[in-house]
Coordinates of C-alpha atoms in Angstrom, one line a residue:
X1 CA 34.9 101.1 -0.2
X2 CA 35.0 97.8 -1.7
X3 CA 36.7 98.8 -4.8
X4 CA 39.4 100.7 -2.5
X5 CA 40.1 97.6 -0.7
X6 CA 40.3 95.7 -3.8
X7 CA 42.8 98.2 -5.2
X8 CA 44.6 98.7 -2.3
X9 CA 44.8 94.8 -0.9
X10 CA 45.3 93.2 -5.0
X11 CA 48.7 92.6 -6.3
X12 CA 50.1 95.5 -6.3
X13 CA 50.2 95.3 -2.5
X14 CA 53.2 92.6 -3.1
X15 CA 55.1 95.8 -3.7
X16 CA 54.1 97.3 -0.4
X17 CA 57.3 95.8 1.7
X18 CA 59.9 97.0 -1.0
X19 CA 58.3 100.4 -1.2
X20 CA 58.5 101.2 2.9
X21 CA 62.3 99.6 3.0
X22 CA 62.9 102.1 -0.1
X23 CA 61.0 104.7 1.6
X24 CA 62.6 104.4 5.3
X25 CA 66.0 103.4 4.7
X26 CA 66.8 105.1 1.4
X27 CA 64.6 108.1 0.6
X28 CA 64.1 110.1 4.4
X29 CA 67.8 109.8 4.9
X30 CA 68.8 111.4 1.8
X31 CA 66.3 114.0 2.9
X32 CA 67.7 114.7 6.0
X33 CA 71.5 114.9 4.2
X34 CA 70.1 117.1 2.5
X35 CA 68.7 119.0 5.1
X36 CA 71.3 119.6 7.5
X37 CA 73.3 120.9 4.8
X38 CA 72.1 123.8 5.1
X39 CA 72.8 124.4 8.2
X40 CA 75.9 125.4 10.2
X41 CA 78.0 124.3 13.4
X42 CA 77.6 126.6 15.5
X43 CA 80.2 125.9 18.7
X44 CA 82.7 122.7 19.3
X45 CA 80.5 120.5 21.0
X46 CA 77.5 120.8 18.7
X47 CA 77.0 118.8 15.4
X48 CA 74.9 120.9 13.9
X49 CA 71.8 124.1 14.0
X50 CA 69.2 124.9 11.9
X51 CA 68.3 128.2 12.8
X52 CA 69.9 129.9 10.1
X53 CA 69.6 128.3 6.4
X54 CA 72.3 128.8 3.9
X55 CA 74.0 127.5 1.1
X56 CA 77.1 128.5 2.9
X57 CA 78.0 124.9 3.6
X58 CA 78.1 124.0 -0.4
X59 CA 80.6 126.8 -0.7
X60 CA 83.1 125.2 1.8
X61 CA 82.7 122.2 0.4
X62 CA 83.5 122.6 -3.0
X63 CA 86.9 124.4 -1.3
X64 CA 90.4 123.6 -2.6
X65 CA 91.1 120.6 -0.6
X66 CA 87.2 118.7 -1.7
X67 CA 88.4 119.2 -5.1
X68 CA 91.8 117.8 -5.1
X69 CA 90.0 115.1 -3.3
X70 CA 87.8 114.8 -5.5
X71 CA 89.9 114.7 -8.5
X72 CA 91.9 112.2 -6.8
X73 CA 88.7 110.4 -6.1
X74 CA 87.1 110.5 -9.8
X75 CA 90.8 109.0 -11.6
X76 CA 91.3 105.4 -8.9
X77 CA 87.3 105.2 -9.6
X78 CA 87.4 106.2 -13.5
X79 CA 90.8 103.4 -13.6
X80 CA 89.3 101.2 -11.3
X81 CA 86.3 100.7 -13.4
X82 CA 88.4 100.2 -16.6
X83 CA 90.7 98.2 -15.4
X84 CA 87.9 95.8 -14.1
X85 CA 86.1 95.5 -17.3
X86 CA 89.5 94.8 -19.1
X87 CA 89.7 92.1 -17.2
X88 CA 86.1 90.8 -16.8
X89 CA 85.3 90.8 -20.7
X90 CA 87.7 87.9 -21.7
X91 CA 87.0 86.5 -18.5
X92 CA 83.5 86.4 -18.7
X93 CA 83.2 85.5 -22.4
X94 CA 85.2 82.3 -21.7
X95 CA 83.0 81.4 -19.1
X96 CA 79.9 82.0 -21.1
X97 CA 81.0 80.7 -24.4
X98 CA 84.0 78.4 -23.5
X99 CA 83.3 77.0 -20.2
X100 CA 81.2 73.7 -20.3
X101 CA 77.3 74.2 -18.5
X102 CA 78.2 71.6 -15.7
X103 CA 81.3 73.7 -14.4
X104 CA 79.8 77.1 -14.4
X105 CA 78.3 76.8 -11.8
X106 CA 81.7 75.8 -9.8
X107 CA 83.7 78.8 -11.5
X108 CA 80.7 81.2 -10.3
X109 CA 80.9 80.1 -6.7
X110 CA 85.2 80.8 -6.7
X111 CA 83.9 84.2 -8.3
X112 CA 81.8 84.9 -5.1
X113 CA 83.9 83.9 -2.5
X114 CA 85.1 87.3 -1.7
X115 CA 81.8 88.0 -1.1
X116 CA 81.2 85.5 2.0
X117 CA 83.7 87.4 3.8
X118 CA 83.6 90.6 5.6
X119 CA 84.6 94.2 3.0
X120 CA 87.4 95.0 5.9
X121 CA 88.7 91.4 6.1
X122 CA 89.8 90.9 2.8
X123 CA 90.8 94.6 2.6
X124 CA 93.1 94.2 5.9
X125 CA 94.2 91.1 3.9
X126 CA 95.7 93.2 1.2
X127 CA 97.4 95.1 3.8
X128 CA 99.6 92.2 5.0
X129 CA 100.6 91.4 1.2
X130 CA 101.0 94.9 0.3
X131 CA 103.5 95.8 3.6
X132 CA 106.8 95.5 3.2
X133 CA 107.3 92.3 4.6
X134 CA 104.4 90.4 2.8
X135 CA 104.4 88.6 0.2
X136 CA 104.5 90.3 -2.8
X137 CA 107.7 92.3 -1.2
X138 CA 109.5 88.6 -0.3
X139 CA 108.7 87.2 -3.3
X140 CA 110.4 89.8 -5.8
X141 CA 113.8 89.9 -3.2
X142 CA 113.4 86.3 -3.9
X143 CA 113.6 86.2 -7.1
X144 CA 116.3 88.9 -7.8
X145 CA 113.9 91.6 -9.1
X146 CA 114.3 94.1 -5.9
X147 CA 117.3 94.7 -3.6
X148 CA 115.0 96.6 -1.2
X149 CA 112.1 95.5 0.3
X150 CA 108.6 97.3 -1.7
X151 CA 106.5 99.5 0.0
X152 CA 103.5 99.9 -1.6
X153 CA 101.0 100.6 0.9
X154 CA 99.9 103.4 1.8
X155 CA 99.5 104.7 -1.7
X156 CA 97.4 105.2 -4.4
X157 CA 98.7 102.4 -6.0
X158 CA 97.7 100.5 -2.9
X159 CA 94.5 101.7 -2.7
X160 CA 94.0 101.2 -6.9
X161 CA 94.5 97.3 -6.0
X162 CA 92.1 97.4 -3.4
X163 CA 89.3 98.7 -5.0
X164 CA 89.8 96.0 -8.4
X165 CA 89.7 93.1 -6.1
X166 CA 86.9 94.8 -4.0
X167 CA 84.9 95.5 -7.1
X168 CA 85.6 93.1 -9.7
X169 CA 82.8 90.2 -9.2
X170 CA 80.5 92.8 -9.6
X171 CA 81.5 93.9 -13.2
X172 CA 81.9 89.8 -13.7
X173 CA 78.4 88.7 -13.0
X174 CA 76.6 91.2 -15.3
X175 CA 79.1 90.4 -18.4
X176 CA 78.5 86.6 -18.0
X177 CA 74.8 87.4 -17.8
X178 CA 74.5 89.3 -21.0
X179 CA 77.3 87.5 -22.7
X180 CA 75.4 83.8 -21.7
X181 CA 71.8 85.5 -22.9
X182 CA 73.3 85.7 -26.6
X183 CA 72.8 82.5 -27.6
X184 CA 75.0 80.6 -29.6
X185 CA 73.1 80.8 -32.4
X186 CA 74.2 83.9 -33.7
X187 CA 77.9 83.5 -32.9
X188 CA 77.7 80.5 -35.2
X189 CA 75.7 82.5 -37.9
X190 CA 78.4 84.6 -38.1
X191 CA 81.0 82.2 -38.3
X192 CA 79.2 80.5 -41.2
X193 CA 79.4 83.8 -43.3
X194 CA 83.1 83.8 -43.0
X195 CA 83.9 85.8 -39.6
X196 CA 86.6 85.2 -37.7
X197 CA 86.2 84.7 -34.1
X198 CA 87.7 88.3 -33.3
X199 CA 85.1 89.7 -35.5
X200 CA 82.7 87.8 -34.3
X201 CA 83.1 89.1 -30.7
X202 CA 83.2 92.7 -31.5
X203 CA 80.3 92.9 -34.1
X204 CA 78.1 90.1 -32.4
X205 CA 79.0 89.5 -28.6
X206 CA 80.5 92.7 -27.6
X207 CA 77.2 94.6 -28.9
X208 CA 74.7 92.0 -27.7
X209 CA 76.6 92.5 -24.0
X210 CA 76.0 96.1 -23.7
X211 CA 73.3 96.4 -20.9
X212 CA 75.9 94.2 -19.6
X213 CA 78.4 96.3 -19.5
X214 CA 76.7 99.6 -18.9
X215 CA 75.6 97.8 -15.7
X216 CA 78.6 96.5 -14.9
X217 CA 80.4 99.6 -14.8
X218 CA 77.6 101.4 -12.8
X219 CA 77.6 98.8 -10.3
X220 CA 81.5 99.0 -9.8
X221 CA 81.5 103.7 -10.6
X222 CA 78.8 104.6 -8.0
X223 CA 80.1 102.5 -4.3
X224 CA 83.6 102.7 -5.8
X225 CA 83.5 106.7 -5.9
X226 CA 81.6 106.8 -2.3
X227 CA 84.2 103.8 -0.9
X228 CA 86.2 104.8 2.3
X229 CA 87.4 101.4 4.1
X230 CA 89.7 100.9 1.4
X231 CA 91.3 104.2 1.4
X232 CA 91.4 104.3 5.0
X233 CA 92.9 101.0 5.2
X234 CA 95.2 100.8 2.5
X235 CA 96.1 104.6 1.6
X236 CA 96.2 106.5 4.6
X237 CA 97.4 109.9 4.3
X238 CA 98.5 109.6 0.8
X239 CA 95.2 107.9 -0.6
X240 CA 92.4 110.0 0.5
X241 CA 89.2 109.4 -1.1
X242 CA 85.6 111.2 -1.2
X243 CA 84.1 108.9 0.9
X244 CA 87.0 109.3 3.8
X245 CA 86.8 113.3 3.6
X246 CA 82.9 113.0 4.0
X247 CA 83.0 109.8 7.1
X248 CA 86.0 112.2 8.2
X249 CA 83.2 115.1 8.9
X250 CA 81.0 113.3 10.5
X251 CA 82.7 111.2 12.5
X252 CA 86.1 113.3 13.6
X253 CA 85.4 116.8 13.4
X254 CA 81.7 116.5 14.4
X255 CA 80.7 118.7 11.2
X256 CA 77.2 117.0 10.1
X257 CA 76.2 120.4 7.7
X258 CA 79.4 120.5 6.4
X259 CA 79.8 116.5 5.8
X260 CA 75.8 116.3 4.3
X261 CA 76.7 119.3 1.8
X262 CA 80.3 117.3 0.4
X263 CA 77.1 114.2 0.3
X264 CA 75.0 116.0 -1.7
X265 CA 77.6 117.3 -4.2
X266 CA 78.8 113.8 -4.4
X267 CA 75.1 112.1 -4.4
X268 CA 74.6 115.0 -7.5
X269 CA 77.8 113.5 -9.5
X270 CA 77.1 110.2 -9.0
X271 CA 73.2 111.7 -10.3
X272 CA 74.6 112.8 -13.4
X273 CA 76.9 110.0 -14.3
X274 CA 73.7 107.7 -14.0
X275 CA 71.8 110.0 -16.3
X276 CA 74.9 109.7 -18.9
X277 CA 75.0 106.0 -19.0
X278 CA 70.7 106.1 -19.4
X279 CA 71.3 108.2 -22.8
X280 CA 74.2 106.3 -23.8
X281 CA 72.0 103.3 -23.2
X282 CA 69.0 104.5 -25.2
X283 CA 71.4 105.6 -27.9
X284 CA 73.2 102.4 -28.3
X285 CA 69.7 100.2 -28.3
X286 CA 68.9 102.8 -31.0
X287 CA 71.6 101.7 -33.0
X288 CA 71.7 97.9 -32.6
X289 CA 67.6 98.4 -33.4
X290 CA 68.2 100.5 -36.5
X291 CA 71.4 98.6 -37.6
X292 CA 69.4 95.1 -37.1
X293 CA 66.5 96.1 -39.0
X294 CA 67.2 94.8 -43.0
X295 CA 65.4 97.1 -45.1
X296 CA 65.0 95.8 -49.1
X297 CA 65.2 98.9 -51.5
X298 CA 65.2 97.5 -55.1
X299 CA 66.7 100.7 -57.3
X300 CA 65.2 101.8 -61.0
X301 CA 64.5 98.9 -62.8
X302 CA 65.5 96.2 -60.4
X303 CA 62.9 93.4 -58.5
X304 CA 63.2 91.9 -54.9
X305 CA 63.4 88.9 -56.1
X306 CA 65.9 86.9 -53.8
X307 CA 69.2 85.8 -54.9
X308 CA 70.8 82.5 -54.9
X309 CA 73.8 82.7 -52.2
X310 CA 75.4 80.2 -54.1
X311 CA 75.4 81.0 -57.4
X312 CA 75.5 85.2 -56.9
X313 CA 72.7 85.4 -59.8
X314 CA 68.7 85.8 -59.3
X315 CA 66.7 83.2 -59.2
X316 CA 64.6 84.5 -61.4
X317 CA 65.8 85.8 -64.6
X318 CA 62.6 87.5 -65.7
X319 CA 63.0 89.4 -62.3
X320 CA 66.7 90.3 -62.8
X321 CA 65.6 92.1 -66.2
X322 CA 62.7 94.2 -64.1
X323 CA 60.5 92.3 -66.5
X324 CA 57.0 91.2 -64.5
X325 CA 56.1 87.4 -64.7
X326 CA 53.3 86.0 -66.5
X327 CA 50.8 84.4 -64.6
X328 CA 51.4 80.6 -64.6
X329 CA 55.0 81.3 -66.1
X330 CA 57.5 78.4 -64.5
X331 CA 60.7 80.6 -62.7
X332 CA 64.1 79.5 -63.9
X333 CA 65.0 75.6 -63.8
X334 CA 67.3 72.9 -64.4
X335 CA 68.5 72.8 -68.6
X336 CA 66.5 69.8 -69.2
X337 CA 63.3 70.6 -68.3
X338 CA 60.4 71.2 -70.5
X339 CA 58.6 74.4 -71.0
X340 CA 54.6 73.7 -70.3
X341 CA 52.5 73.4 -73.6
X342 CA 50.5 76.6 -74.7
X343 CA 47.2 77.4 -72.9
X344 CA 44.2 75.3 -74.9
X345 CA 46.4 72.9 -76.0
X346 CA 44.8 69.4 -75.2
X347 CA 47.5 67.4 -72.8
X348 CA 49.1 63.5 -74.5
X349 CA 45.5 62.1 -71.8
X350 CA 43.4 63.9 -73.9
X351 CA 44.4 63.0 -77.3
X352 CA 44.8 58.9 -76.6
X353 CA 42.2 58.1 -73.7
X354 CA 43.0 54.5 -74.1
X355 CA 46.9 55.0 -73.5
X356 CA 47.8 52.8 -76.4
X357 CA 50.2 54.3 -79.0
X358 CA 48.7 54.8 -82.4

C-alpha cells in the first residue's frame, strides 16, 4: 500500500491536472463525435438516434458538395500556410539575427497584439477595410489605380487575407525560436570559410530552423483547415469552408450524425497530415545527423594526418608518403632547425662538464 501511495502521490502526480483537462475536454468529446456519427436523424425536431448504427452518415458526407468544400477548404489552407512562411522566414531571421537583444522583446509584443483581441474582432475589422467603402477601396480611387469602387469581400480572396493575418504570429514565434536557438557561432563559421550570407542561410540557418518550421506550419495547417469565423465573416456564400459546412450541421439544420461524420473525415485528414510532417521530420533530422557527422577515410596508401589549411600540404611529410614515423622522429619544421643527434651519441654537457671551450 505504501509503495502504491508512493507511486501514485510522487512526481508524476504533477501530471495528474493536465491528464484529466486532456482526458475531459479533449479525448470523451472526440469519442462522442465519433459516436453519433453513426447514427441518423430520424424526424425534424430531433438531432439525432442511435438505435440503428451505420456508416451511412460517412457516405453522405463525403457527397459532392463536402468535396468541393473540401477542395476549396484544403487550397486557402495549403496557400494560407505558404504564404505565411514566405513571409515569416525573412521576418523572423531578422529579428533573430539582425535585431539587437534589448528590442526583441518590443518587436515580439507588436507581433502579439492581435492576439489580445477577440478572433471575431479583428476579423469584423477586415470586413470594414475589405467593403467597398473601406479603405483599401478609397485609397486606390485615390490614387488613380481604380475608377470603381473594389469589392473584395465576400470572396475567397477575402477570406485568403483573413486567415494570413489570423494565422501568421503563429508561424512567427516558432521560426524566431529555432532561428534564435542556432547560435551565432556557426553562422560566423561559415562566413569565415568563404560563404556568402545567402549561402549561409540556406545551408546553416534554414536547416538548423526546421523543427521550426515543421511546427510552424502545423500550428497555422490544422485550426486553419477547421476555421469557420473567418469564412463566415468574410466569404459568405462564395467562401465556404470545412469548418462552416460542419458548424452549419450542427447548428442550422440540427444534423449532429451527419455534422460528427464530416468531423471525423476531417479530424482523419488533419490525422494524416500530422503523420506526414512526423516522417518528414525524422527524415530530415536523419539527414542533418548523417550529413553533420565527418567521417575520415584515408584511401590506399594515404595517412590521417591533418593538413595545414594554410599551406594545402601535410604537416607531416613522412605521413603524406604513407611512410610510418620513427619513434622519437621530429615532424616537419622550420628550414633552420637542426636534426637531433643519433641515439648514443653523448650531448656538447657530456663531453665538456666544466663548460669551458677546449
Amino acid at each position: 500500500m505504501k509503495k502504491f501511495l508512493s507511486r501514485f502521490l510522487g512526481p508524476g502526480a504533477l501530471s495528474f491536472p493536465t491528464w484529466g483537462y486532456m482526458v475531459f475536454f479533449f479525448a470523451i468529446p472526440v469519442a462522442m463525435v465519433i459516436w453519433y456519427s453513426f447514427g441518423f436523424k430520424p424526424d425534424q425536431f430531433t438531432t439525432h438516434s442511435m438505435e440503428q448504427l451505420s456508416f451511412d452518415r460517412y457516405a453522405e458526407a463525403v457527397g459532392p458538395t463536402f468535396l468541393s468544400v473540401f477542395t476549396a477548404t484544403l487550397r486557402i489552407s495549403i496557400v494560407g500556410t505558404i504564404a505565411c512562411l514566405l513571409i515569416s522566414v525573412p521576418f523572423a531571421y531578422w529579428l533573430a539575427v539582425k535585431v539587437p537583444p534589448k528590442r526583441r522583446g518590443l518587436l515580439l509584443a507588436l507581433v502579439l497584439v492581435p492576439f489580445w483581441t477577440n478572433f471575431l474582432v479583428r476579423t469584423l475589422g477586415w470586413q470594414i477595410i475589405l467593403s467597398p467603402d473601406g479603405f483599401v477601396s478609397e485609397a486606390m480611387q485615390s490614387m488613380g489605380l481604380l475608377a470603381v469602387p473594389l469589392d473584395l469581400l465576400y470572396s475567397r480572396a477575402a477570406v485568403q487575407i483573413g486567415v494570413i493575418y489570423n494565422y501568421l504570429p503563429l508561424m512567427i514565434l516558432p521560426l524566431f525560436v529555432a532561428m534564435d536557438s542556432a547560435g551565432a557561432a556557426l553562422r560566423e563559421a561559415s562566413s569565415d570559410l568563404g560563404a556568402g550570407k545567402f549561402k549561409t542561410f540556406f545551408h546553416v540557418t534554414l536547416p538548423l530552423a526546421a523543427p521550426g518550421v515543421i511546427s510552424g506550419c502545423l500550428l497555422v495547417f490544422i485550426p486553419l483547415t477547421g476555421d469557420y469565423i473567418t469564412a463566415s465573416v468574410l466569404g459568405g456564400a462564395n467562401g465556404t469552408m470545412i469548418g462552416q459546412l460542419v458548424a452549419n450541421q450542427f447548428q442550422n439544420a440540427q444534423n449532429w450524425a451527419l455534422g460528427s461524420a464530416m468531423a471525423v473525415v476531417l479530424m482523419l485528414f488533419t490525422l494524416g497530415v500530422v503523420l506526414i510532417a512526423a516522417l518528414l521530420g525524422l527524415a530530415l533530422r536523419a539527414t542533418i545527423h548523417r550529413v553533420g557527422r565527418v567521417q575520415v577515410r584515408p584511401g590506399p596508401g594515404r595517412s590521417t594526418a591533418l593538413t595545414n589549411p594554410v599551406a594545402g600540404a601535410s604537416a607531416d611529410p613522412a605521413a603524406e608518403r604513407g611512410q610510418p614515423l620513427a619513434v622519437g622522429a621530429r615532424t616537419a619544421g622550420p628550414p633552420n632547425s637542426e636534426a637531433p643527434p643519433p641515439a648514443g651519441t653523448p650531448s656538447p654537457a657530456a663531453k665538456n662538464p666544466g663548460g669551458h671551450r677546449g
